[in-house]
XYZ file of C-alpha atoms in Angstrom:
662
model
C 43.651 -22.171 -77.334
C 43.765 -24.236 -80.390
C 45.939 -27.311 -77.997
C 42.642 -27.490 -75.529
C 40.820 -30.089 -76.409
C 36.548 -29.437 -76.194
C 37.350 -25.894 -74.532
C 33.938 -24.768 -75.012
C 32.320 -28.270 -72.635
C 34.916 -27.320 -70.137
C 34.317 -23.480 -69.498
C 30.839 -24.255 -69.388
C 31.238 -27.429 -67.156
C 33.004 -25.279 -64.818
C 30.755 -22.503 -65.179
C 27.772 -25.520 -63.490
C 30.129 -26.197 -60.431
C 31.251 -23.181 -59.496
C 27.453 -21.628 -59.734
C 26.053 -24.815 -57.220
C 29.296 -23.529 -54.796
C 27.601 -20.440 -55.172
C 24.369 -21.269 -54.103
C 25.598 -23.730 -51.488
C 27.625 -20.442 -50.113
C 24.688 -18.032 -50.281
C 23.795 -18.607 -46.365
C 27.057 -18.431 -45.225
C 28.733 -15.751 -47.380
C 27.777 -12.319 -47.565
C 24.770 -10.708 -49.627
C 26.872 -8.071 -51.793
C 30.297 -10.758 -52.648
C 27.833 -13.345 -53.183
C 25.992 -10.984 -56.022
C 30.198 -10.092 -57.567
C 30.762 -13.989 -57.423
C 27.649 -14.685 -59.092
C 27.575 -12.203 -61.871
C 31.824 -13.712 -62.449
C 29.848 -17.201 -63.869
C 27.462 -15.429 -65.369
C 29.439 -13.492 -67.468
C 32.141 -16.374 -67.322
C 29.285 -18.369 -68.616
C 28.094 -16.117 -71.644
C 31.955 -16.068 -72.921
C 32.132 -19.883 -73.494
C 28.904 -19.546 -75.606
C 28.958 -16.506 -77.932
C 32.881 -17.573 -77.924
C 33.949 -14.059 -77.231
C 37.581 -12.668 -76.749
C 38.120 -12.871 -72.681
C 38.639 -9.566 -70.703
C 42.513 -8.420 -71.043
C 44.727 -8.525 -68.397
C 44.544 -4.141 -68.070
C 40.526 -5.020 -67.282
C 40.776 -8.403 -65.320
C 43.508 -6.431 -62.939
C 41.048 -3.082 -62.708
C 37.598 -5.679 -61.819
C 40.123 -8.139 -59.352
C 40.739 -5.296 -57.017
C 37.366 -4.242 -57.140
C 36.003 -7.526 -56.130
C 39.065 -7.348 -53.449
C 37.078 -4.984 -52.219
C 33.910 -5.489 -52.160
C 35.420 -8.846 -50.105
C 37.242 -6.948 -47.438
C 33.723 -4.979 -46.763
C 31.629 -7.439 -46.973
C 33.590 -10.759 -45.058
C 35.680 -9.001 -42.822
C 38.736 -10.086 -41.373
C 37.672 -11.696 -38.447
C 36.885 -15.183 -39.526
C 39.307 -16.652 -40.827
C 37.836 -19.396 -42.382
C 35.544 -17.858 -44.267
C 37.888 -15.241 -45.631
C 39.848 -18.137 -46.514
C 36.916 -19.428 -48.969
C 36.107 -16.295 -50.125
C 39.373 -15.563 -51.654
C 39.234 -18.990 -52.730
C 36.120 -18.764 -55.312
C 36.904 -15.243 -56.082
C 40.687 -16.276 -57.071
C 39.301 -20.125 -58.549
C 35.962 -17.699 -60.847
C 39.001 -15.114 -62.092
C 41.102 -17.297 -63.227
C 38.532 -19.071 -65.085
C 37.308 -15.707 -66.638
C 41.141 -14.948 -68.027
C 41.969 -19.046 -68.495
C 43.347 -18.712 -72.443
C 45.785 -22.712 -72.033
C 46.113 -25.997 -70.891
C 47.604 -24.820 -67.545
C 45.592 -22.588 -66.682
C 42.970 -25.241 -66.520
C 44.917 -27.279 -65.432
C 45.349 -24.583 -62.134
C 41.547 -23.717 -62.273
C 40.468 -27.632 -61.907
C 42.865 -28.113 -58.792
C 41.684 -25.339 -57.014
C 38.137 -26.680 -58.091
C 38.639 -29.762 -55.504
C 40.391 -26.963 -53.076
C 36.915 -25.350 -53.247
C 34.463 -28.124 -53.306
C 35.983 -29.990 -50.378
C 35.854 -26.172 -47.990
C 31.858 -26.807 -48.583
C 32.335 -29.441 -46.035
C 33.825 -26.947 -43.871
C 30.177 -26.427 -42.579
C 27.763 -28.891 -43.787
C 28.362 -33.149 -43.908
C 24.893 -34.244 -44.558
C 23.906 -36.929 -46.209
C 22.088 -34.781 -49.152
C 25.887 -32.518 -49.135
C 27.997 -35.549 -49.713
C 26.214 -36.512 -52.341
C 25.958 -33.255 -54.520
C 29.386 -32.664 -53.705
C 30.363 -36.139 -54.481
C 28.497 -35.754 -58.324
C 30.641 -32.199 -58.939
C 33.436 -34.002 -58.092
C 33.095 -36.429 -60.415
C 32.110 -33.838 -62.957
C 35.861 -32.147 -62.038
C 37.317 -35.721 -62.818
C 36.094 -35.537 -65.985
C 36.315 -31.749 -66.565
C 40.159 -32.787 -66.354
C 40.143 -35.846 -68.994
C 38.376 -33.605 -71.594
C 41.446 -31.472 -71.499
C 43.381 -34.399 -72.692
C 40.561 -36.389 -74.074
C 38.467 -35.943 -78.342
C 35.826 -37.756 -76.032
C 32.653 -36.153 -75.355
C 31.676 -34.872 -71.563
C 28.762 -38.202 -71.221
C 32.143 -40.982 -71.972
C 34.322 -39.380 -69.679
C 32.105 -38.915 -67.043
C 31.164 -42.711 -67.632
C 35.006 -43.020 -66.617
C 35.069 -40.662 -63.940
C 32.221 -42.146 -61.883
C 33.958 -45.576 -62.567
C 36.681 -45.084 -61.112
C 34.751 -43.166 -57.975
C 32.608 -46.468 -57.644
C 35.857 -48.301 -58.061
C 37.881 -46.287 -54.604
C 34.250 -46.763 -52.876
C 35.407 -49.693 -50.742
C 38.491 -48.727 -50.123
C 37.047 -45.567 -49.131
C 34.877 -47.837 -46.563
C 37.791 -49.984 -45.409
C 39.781 -47.745 -44.263
C 36.882 -45.330 -42.424
C 36.187 -49.129 -40.246
C 39.924 -49.797 -39.717
C 42.057 -46.827 -40.705
C 43.128 -45.117 -37.012
C 42.111 -42.294 -36.162
C 44.502 -40.040 -34.755
C 44.391 -36.121 -34.382
C 45.000 -33.742 -37.446
C 48.563 -32.022 -37.651
C 47.100 -28.990 -39.005
C 43.415 -27.934 -39.247
C 41.783 -24.938 -39.925
C 39.792 -23.361 -36.531
C 36.142 -24.446 -36.973
C 33.862 -21.840 -39.342
C 31.764 -18.899 -37.010
C 28.570 -20.787 -38.262
C 26.157 -17.925 -38.975
C 23.193 -19.975 -37.265
C 19.751 -18.561 -35.450
C 19.383 -20.194 -31.965
C 19.419 -19.838 -28.082
C 21.410 -17.450 -26.304
C 22.003 -16.875 -22.273
C 20.014 -13.505 -22.547
C 15.907 -14.577 -22.534
C 14.571 -11.833 -24.664
C 10.844 -12.566 -24.894
C 11.358 -11.426 -28.679
C 14.378 -13.086 -29.270
C 13.191 -16.171 -28.500
C 9.896 -15.831 -30.560
C 11.781 -15.143 -33.632
C 13.580 -19.041 -33.738
C 9.966 -19.748 -34.464
C 10.544 -18.942 -38.097
C 13.616 -20.984 -38.501
C 13.046 -24.837 -39.166
C 17.065 -24.871 -38.664
C 17.887 -28.762 -37.430
C 19.398 -28.348 -33.640
C 19.668 -32.717 -32.523
C 17.994 -35.620 -32.451
C 17.764 -37.811 -29.545
C 17.637 -41.719 -29.866
C 16.317 -43.150 -26.451
C 18.214 -46.615 -25.645
C 15.160 -47.982 -24.167
C 11.234 -47.332 -23.877
C 11.117 -43.455 -24.009
C 9.563 -41.610 -20.590
C 5.940 -39.961 -20.928
C 6.378 -36.277 -22.386
C 6.544 -33.848 -22.300
C 10.507 -33.991 -23.128
C 11.880 -30.215 -21.614
C 15.209 -30.291 -23.407
C 17.527 -28.253 -20.675
C 19.711 -26.150 -22.049
C 21.042 -22.539 -20.111
C 20.247 -21.571 -16.918
C 19.329 -17.983 -16.155
C 18.993 -16.351 -13.022
C 19.355 -13.065 -13.269
C 16.683 -10.218 -14.608
C 18.259 -7.043 -15.837
C 14.283 -4.923 -15.737
C 13.997 -6.335 -20.010
C 15.794 -10.335 -19.534
C 16.887 -12.803 -17.821
C 20.428 -13.523 -17.819
C 22.666 -16.427 -16.537
C 25.466 -14.958 -14.127
C 28.961 -15.267 -13.422
C 28.606 -17.071 -11.064
C 26.618 -19.969 -13.253
C 29.015 -20.089 -15.494
C 32.294 -20.124 -14.008
C 31.326 -21.985 -10.384
C 29.094 -24.711 -11.798
C 31.861 -26.974 -13.521
C 31.658 -30.748 -12.103
C 32.943 -34.149 -13.325
C 31.651 -36.490 -10.737
C 27.862 -37.946 -9.609
C 27.825 -35.902 -6.119
C 25.160 -34.748 -6.764
C 22.548 -37.818 -7.835
C 21.702 -40.431 -4.801
C 21.639 -43.937 -5.268
C 18.203 -43.060 -4.355
C 17.338 -40.426 -7.716
C 15.319 -41.917 -9.799
C 16.616 -42.257 -13.373
C 14.525 -40.949 -15.966
C 16.151 -42.169 -19.343
C 19.300 -43.399 -21.367
C 19.840 -41.809 -24.912
C 21.848 -40.772 -27.310
C 21.744 -37.372 -28.608
C 23.518 -35.979 -32.482
C 24.082 -32.446 -31.967
C 24.820 -30.090 -35.360
C 27.924 -27.889 -35.236
C 27.254 -24.387 -33.608
C 29.068 -22.064 -32.192
C 27.876 -22.020 -28.586
C 29.365 -25.117 -26.423
C 25.695 -26.108 -24.456
C 23.843 -29.470 -24.994
C 21.184 -30.556 -24.152
C 19.945 -33.377 -21.845
C 16.229 -33.660 -20.321
C 15.592 -33.055 -16.095
C 19.270 -33.119 -14.700
C 21.478 -34.560 -17.634
C 24.549 -36.730 -16.909
C 27.207 -37.513 -19.617
C 29.771 -39.983 -20.232
C 31.746 -39.224 -23.225
C 34.793 -37.564 -23.214
C 33.908 -34.254 -25.368
C 31.542 -33.450 -22.195
C 32.028 -31.886 -19.004
C 28.886 -31.694 -16.900
C 27.845 -29.629 -14.622
C 26.421 -29.309 -11.048
C 23.196 -27.633 -12.340
C 23.021 -30.883 -14.671
C 23.082 -29.178 -17.874
C 25.683 -30.478 -20.834
C 28.746 -28.252 -22.358
C 31.075 -29.044 -25.229
C 34.422 -29.600 -23.468
C 35.600 -27.939 -26.835
C 34.331 -26.344 -29.777
C 33.728 -28.749 -32.929
C 33.145 -27.512 -36.229
C 31.398 -30.876 -36.814
C 28.460 -32.750 -34.871
C 28.599 -34.664 -31.867
C 27.352 -37.152 -30.816
C 26.620 -38.363 -27.069
C 25.019 -40.299 -24.282
C 23.233 -39.361 -21.691
C 21.465 -40.366 -18.136
C 18.820 -38.769 -17.132
C 17.104 -38.295 -13.290
C 14.963 -36.859 -11.341
C 15.772 -33.958 -9.301
C 17.448 -34.131 -5.780
C 14.868 -33.187 -3.240
C 17.271 -31.398 -1.171
C 17.223 -28.233 1.185
C 18.294 -25.248 -0.424
C 21.919 -23.829 0.666
C 20.989 -20.191 2.234
C 23.228 -18.179 -0.226
C 21.521 -20.224 -3.297
C 17.940 -19.095 -1.414
C 19.047 -16.161 -2.056
C 20.497 -15.961 -5.338
C 17.441 -17.203 -7.078
C 14.904 -14.842 -4.699
C 17.120 -11.637 -5.787
C 15.421 -8.996 -7.595
C 17.364 -6.038 -9.130
C 15.195 -4.601 -10.617
C 11.363 -3.800 -9.759
C 9.815 -1.333 -11.836
C 6.691 -4.181 -12.738
C 4.626 -2.558 -9.817
C 1.310 -4.565 -11.029
C 3.652 -7.854 -11.144
C 4.474 -7.103 -7.617
C 1.238 -6.286 -6.261
C -0.162 -9.732 -7.742
C 2.269 -11.470 -6.094
C 1.310 -10.416 -2.657
C -2.621 -10.840 -3.204
C -1.771 -13.997 -4.063
C 0.404 -14.800 -1.208
C -2.769 -13.355 1.038
C -4.464 -16.403 -0.124
C -2.534 -19.699 0.279
C -0.991 -21.661 2.725
C 2.533 -22.613 0.753
C 4.695 -22.868 -2.082
C 2.288 -25.567 -3.580
C -1.018 -23.289 -3.445
C 0.752 -20.613 -4.775
C 2.374 -22.857 -7.795
C -1.305 -23.718 -8.278
C -2.813 -20.198 -7.500
C -0.668 -18.689 -10.730
C -1.099 -21.780 -12.533
C -4.835 -20.484 -12.260
C -4.784 -16.764 -12.252
C -3.112 -17.480 -16.371
C -6.311 -19.917 -16.701
C -8.987 -17.043 -15.635
C -7.739 -13.387 -17.501
C -7.431 -16.224 -20.689
C -4.087 -14.734 -21.752
C -2.927 -16.723 -25.562
C -0.763 -18.149 -26.805
C 0.949 -16.629 -30.287
C 4.218 -17.237 -32.267
C 3.845 -13.213 -33.358
C 3.657 -11.335 -29.960
C 2.883 -7.080 -29.967
C 6.220 -5.200 -29.566
C 6.802 -4.077 -26.057
C 8.838 -1.102 -24.581
C 10.060 0.757 -22.018
C 10.768 -1.198 -17.713
C 7.645 -2.329 -17.599
C 7.407 -5.109 -20.287
C 5.948 -7.900 -17.199
C 3.096 -5.304 -15.971
C 2.589 -4.466 -19.882
C 2.219 -9.024 -21.097
C 0.361 -9.207 -17.842
C -2.276 -6.899 -17.483
C -2.291 -5.496 -20.804
C -1.193 -7.855 -24.241
C -1.766 -10.605 -23.000
C -0.917 -12.415 -26.009
C 3.050 -14.027 -25.945
C 5.235 -16.274 -26.415
C 6.230 -19.203 -24.147
C 8.920 -16.223 -22.887
C 6.741 -13.821 -21.694
C 5.159 -16.675 -19.546
C 8.487 -17.893 -18.094
C 10.034 -13.807 -17.933
C 6.482 -13.241 -16.509
C 6.159 -15.786 -13.616
C 9.428 -15.799 -12.849
C 9.458 -12.577 -11.455
C 6.416 -13.154 -9.845
C 7.597 -16.254 -7.966
C 10.598 -14.142 -6.458
C 8.517 -11.262 -5.874
C 6.770 -14.072 -3.138
C 9.927 -14.945 -1.849
C 9.955 -17.966 -3.803
C 13.157 -19.108 -5.268
C 12.769 -19.141 -9.656
C 14.604 -19.161 -12.427
C 14.073 -19.217 -16.075
C 15.094 -21.925 -18.125
C 15.808 -21.685 -22.158
C 16.001 -25.004 -24.395
C 13.445 -26.258 -26.222
C 9.855 -28.680 -25.652
C 9.285 -31.577 -27.561
C 10.325 -33.116 -30.985
C 9.345 -34.467 -34.231
C 9.494 -38.622 -33.282
C 10.173 -40.612 -36.507
C 8.406 -43.743 -36.526
C 11.057 -45.853 -38.549
C 14.313 -44.967 -36.540
C 12.037 -43.869 -33.495
C 14.386 -41.041 -32.937
C 13.417 -37.330 -31.902
C 13.988 -34.533 -34.019
C 14.386 -31.183 -32.835
C 14.436 -28.093 -35.447
C 14.477 -24.014 -33.677
C 10.830 -23.455 -33.775
C 10.733 -25.928 -30.518
C 12.404 -23.130 -28.747
C 11.142 -22.737 -25.187
C 11.594 -21.336 -21.631
C 9.922 -22.141 -19.655
C 10.527 -21.122 -15.160
C 11.543 -23.940 -12.486
C 10.732 -23.378 -8.885
C 11.955 -24.280 -5.480
C 9.626 -25.968 -3.272
C 9.425 -26.518 0.486
C 8.844 -30.704 0.275
C 10.012 -31.197 -3.610
C 12.415 -29.537 -5.042
C 12.916 -27.971 -8.440
C 10.250 -28.768 -10.513
C 8.824 -27.151 -13.594
C 6.443 -24.639 -14.080
C 5.085 -23.440 -17.584
C 1.956 -21.394 -18.459
C 1.822 -22.834 -21.722
C 0.486 -26.194 -20.199
C -2.906 -24.388 -19.289
C -2.120 -21.206 -21.764
C -2.167 -23.717 -24.764
C -1.652 -27.282 -23.559
C -0.924 -28.742 -27.360
C 2.044 -27.345 -27.472
C 3.811 -29.546 -25.019
C 2.725 -32.794 -27.107
C 4.991 -33.253 -29.824
C 6.893 -30.307 -31.838
C 5.603 -26.919 -32.548
C 5.091 -28.175 -36.201
C 2.871 -30.563 -35.333
C 0.097 -28.350 -33.020
C -2.937 -28.479 -34.883
C -4.020 -24.935 -33.201
C -1.168 -22.416 -34.440
C -0.502 -24.339 -37.708
C -1.320 -21.609 -40.368
C 0.165 -18.834 -37.442
C 3.726 -20.980 -37.967
C 3.458 -22.035 -41.265
C 3.186 -18.409 -42.221
C 5.993 -17.584 -40.138
C 8.248 -20.240 -41.420
C 10.800 -19.680 -43.514
C 10.442 -21.312 -47.209
C 11.536 -25.141 -46.895
C 10.202 -28.579 -46.980
C 8.724 -28.188 -43.490
C 6.631 -25.623 -44.727
C 4.954 -27.903 -47.382
C 4.080 -30.403 -44.869
C 0.356 -30.377 -45.543
C 1.434 -32.316 -48.750
C 1.556 -36.087 -47.852
C 3.803 -36.580 -50.755
C 6.352 -33.671 -49.627
C 6.188 -34.734 -45.701
C 6.796 -38.355 -47.203
C 10.013 -37.138 -49.170
C 10.820 -35.087 -45.870
C 10.934 -38.123 -43.151
C 12.936 -40.334 -45.553
C 15.107 -38.190 -46.312
C 15.462 -37.082 -42.558
C 15.365 -40.191 -41.795
C 18.346 -40.842 -44.570
C 20.962 -38.384 -42.811
C 19.912 -39.599 -39.662
C 21.181 -42.930 -40.251
C 24.261 -40.975 -42.174
C 24.884 -39.566 -38.982
C 25.117 -41.838 -36.239
C 27.332 -44.428 -38.374
C 29.505 -42.214 -40.891
C 30.086 -38.655 -39.253
C 29.770 -39.972 -35.594
C 31.816 -43.333 -36.197
C 34.758 -41.457 -33.751
C 37.649 -43.969 -32.515
C 35.932 -44.859 -29.538
C 33.135 -46.405 -31.394
C 35.808 -47.377 -33.628
C 37.291 -49.191 -31.035
C 34.815 -51.012 -30.211
C 34.190 -52.601 -33.469
C 37.699 -53.995 -34.163
C 36.505 -55.619 -30.471
C 33.871 -57.745 -31.719
C 35.606 -58.118 -35.027
C 38.951 -59.091 -33.784
C 38.901 -60.025 -30.125
C 39.953 -57.583 -27.118
C 43.375 -59.871 -27.776
C 44.233 -59.914 -31.224
C 44.704 -55.955 -32.152
C 47.911 -57.359 -33.098
C 45.920 -58.539 -36.087
C 44.345 -55.308 -37.426
C 47.391 -53.378 -39.006
C 48.112 -56.862 -40.586
C 44.715 -56.916 -42.026
C 44.551 -52.800 -43.306
C 48.143 -53.610 -45.004
C 47.208 -57.104 -46.580
C 43.803 -55.446 -47.863
C 45.596 -52.375 -49.120
C 48.470 -54.448 -50.822
C 46.082 -56.415 -52.968
C 43.329 -53.647 -53.372
C 46.058 -51.703 -55.023
C 47.452 -55.453 -56.666
C 44.448 -55.739 -57.804
C 43.832 -52.210 -59.130
C 47.270 -52.761 -61.759
C 46.256 -56.258 -63.135
C 42.768 -54.334 -63.930
C 44.890 -51.759 -65.937
C 47.045 -53.514 -67.618
C 44.602 -56.761 -68.568
C 44.419 -57.116 -72.167
C 41.234 -56.181 -73.737
C 39.179 -57.534 -76.530
C 39.758 -55.164 -79.174
C 36.748 -53.795 -80.367
C 36.428 -52.925 -83.883
C 33.436 -50.552 -84.797
C 31.595 -52.064 -88.036
C 31.882 -50.582 -91.038
C 29.050 -47.661 -91.948
C 25.201 -48.577 -92.855
C 26.591 -51.769 -91.966
C 24.925 -51.660 -88.259
C 21.760 -50.646 -89.450
C 21.320 -53.451 -92.455
C 22.179 -56.009 -89.587
C 19.327 -54.175 -87.608
C 16.868 -55.261 -90.528
C 17.713 -59.110 -90.500
C 16.775 -59.561 -87.269
C 14.132 -57.752 -87.642
C 12.690 -60.391 -89.960
C 13.943 -63.368 -88.305
C 11.888 -62.499 -85.552
C 9.210 -62.100 -87.861
C 10.105 -65.925 -89.246
C 11.929 -64.161 -92.746
C 15.128 -65.918 -92.976
C 17.541 -65.245 -96.414
C 19.693 -67.577 -97.373
C 23.191 -66.929 -96.563
C 25.062 -67.769 -99.825
C 22.247 -64.418 -101.353
C 23.814 -61.341 -101.212
C 22.970 -57.819 -99.167
C 21.465 -56.501 -102.182
C 19.215 -60.105 -102.727
C 18.621 -60.680 -99.288
C 16.864 -57.278 -98.486
C 14.615 -58.024 -102.117
C 13.916 -61.067 -100.473
C 12.629 -60.046 -97.467
C 10.629 -57.272 -99.174
C 8.993 -60.196 -100.988
C 8.150 -61.745 -98.348
C 6.950 -58.998 -96.367
C 5.069 -56.731 -99.120
C 3.237 -54.518 -96.973
C 7.259 -52.991 -96.198
C 8.489 -54.272 -99.333
C 8.413 -50.299 -100.366
C 10.762 -49.205 -97.601
C 13.498 -51.995 -97.620
C 13.808 -51.293 -101.247
C 14.268 -47.402 -100.774
C 16.530 -48.837 -97.096
C 18.252 -51.425 -100.323
C 18.954 -47.793 -102.343
C 20.582 -46.371 -99.685
C 22.813 -49.092 -98.784
C 24.409 -48.937 -102.493
C 25.218 -45.707 -102.284
C 27.057 -45.954 -98.693
C 28.849 -49.625 -99.448
C 29.290 -49.509 -102.690
C 29.206 -45.930 -103.930
C 31.218 -45.087 -101.147
C 28.805 -41.914 -101.140
C 29.790 -40.397 -97.208
C 27.021 -41.964 -94.544
C 26.751 -38.646 -92.763
C 24.045 -37.263 -90.092
C 21.011 -36.719 -92.955
C 21.779 -40.172 -94.471
C 21.862 -42.093 -90.698
C 18.784 -39.786 -89.403
C 17.338 -41.017 -93.150
C 18.051 -45.060 -92.091
C 17.228 -44.685 -88.289
C 13.789 -43.440 -89.730
C 13.167 -46.591 -92.290
C 14.140 -49.372 -89.427
C 11.289 -47.314 -88.132
C 8.784 -46.992 -90.699
C 9.285 -51.112 -91.487
C 9.118 -52.199 -87.393
C 5.989 -49.719 -86.515
C 4.182 -51.134 -90.384
C 4.952 -54.693 -89.323
C 2.570 -54.254 -86.040
C 0.301 -52.338 -87.389
C -0.513 -54.792 -90.009
C -0.722 -57.502 -87.027
């Protein structure tokens, strides 16, 4: 232990790093295992603070075995990435608890680099990058402390300097280094995110209003189409009596990589770019009938988009949206979209039959059902009353009359099918919050929505959404911007900046962070091989591709050569002034500033006496400093911390007294 320099600050710094990592991984690790990590980190801190002995090998092994049992029981063995991260954190913190030699600390610091890097498996946002970069700098500084007598501040400056010097090279490599697939990589973590599912249960989709988790951002290439924005994700065509499901037919017989459903007569609505956040599901988002030419996206016959492969990072893709064609349904399609296997909601069936008797067309039935929701004074709520049994649609329509979007969509689709009109439930997101700085719509989990697509004769598929008449404000913008539901929305929402957006300063900060994170996602995380190819063509032209590797080699060579010259460039040795001389020169500079210049041929004591005579208001203070100067310079009295403080205090008094005099 005696050969380890700065041992106490090294322990404090490593505890600080792992405290940040534990906070970061709270959302991804079980709370029981997080508690174990937190307890071990606090124990490490207490040992360093009190300078007590570390646990012996027997106690450490017993604790390690117990913690391993907790880890396996709580984390499990199914998700290999989470298990890997948990083992890495546990082993690093335990190693710190037992570290006694310089070699031990070298191992811990190396493991810490891996622990910090593992954070990028779960989040690559600009905030995460800045925090982790700061912790990287601190970890490099800790490595320097093991071999240096300097303090943490000085080695942190050196570490920051090296980091900033490497930054231009990193940007250069991002722009010019060929983006080839990794030879080996971990599978993506199963991110524990809330979100849509293939089953629309009215109560489950209502729970999403509690989450402000980012889902995707959309930027329109030209003028945005008129709202509302119905972002389609999943089509549900089966009703099991309580919820709407996606049938196996749609799952496995719906793939299409061509534009056969889009003709010359189809009206294009918009072109836009979406950056979707990492998620375990494969569905993506688009308006109306959507198509994408991005290489990682599959198109479908229903106009919804899917990922080709799961990706543990954000996905940027281009979308073109079109109106639905009004072509006639095939007989088997009409049969599928009017089929009801479970018809326990007798009152809803009676309502469908009653409306049919008073209308002459599908469009009239559509309007009559909308009017029914208006006349019966239904309410839109984020906290619907629980319902159970086989007739939940009847309970909603004739008893509660309060519900979230899923309740209205489920009931309306049932009524349309019972009346023989093809209908399907669609789940996705509605609206989004527009950021004026970058003209980008931000869509979060609380914007989750369900609606009905109804097939009307001579019109094709059209949207039926009872929200339009029950809560018309919901169709404009985001749920967070709905004044009528503001109190209920904020009280349900998990803690975050969105919940505090009523305060103008916090809301401004939130929008600025989102704007910065969008640019980071678009320009850095979204800089894939396609964007790199376009950039290089604009830089070198399409016929001079051979210049790219040449430029990479030349700049890399010059960079390393420049760094070598910098390290070996002779530097002027900085001589440290003798004790109290710096303070003495400070008084001379003060005197010159006040137009008192002592003759150069005088000794230091004579110069101080000369200044005291010219400035009698501070004469006693200068004489007192002169006595302290004689003690340190001539009597060889040690210039201790107390004497140094005394000298600085005298100088402050001299300067302040002179100002008061003025």
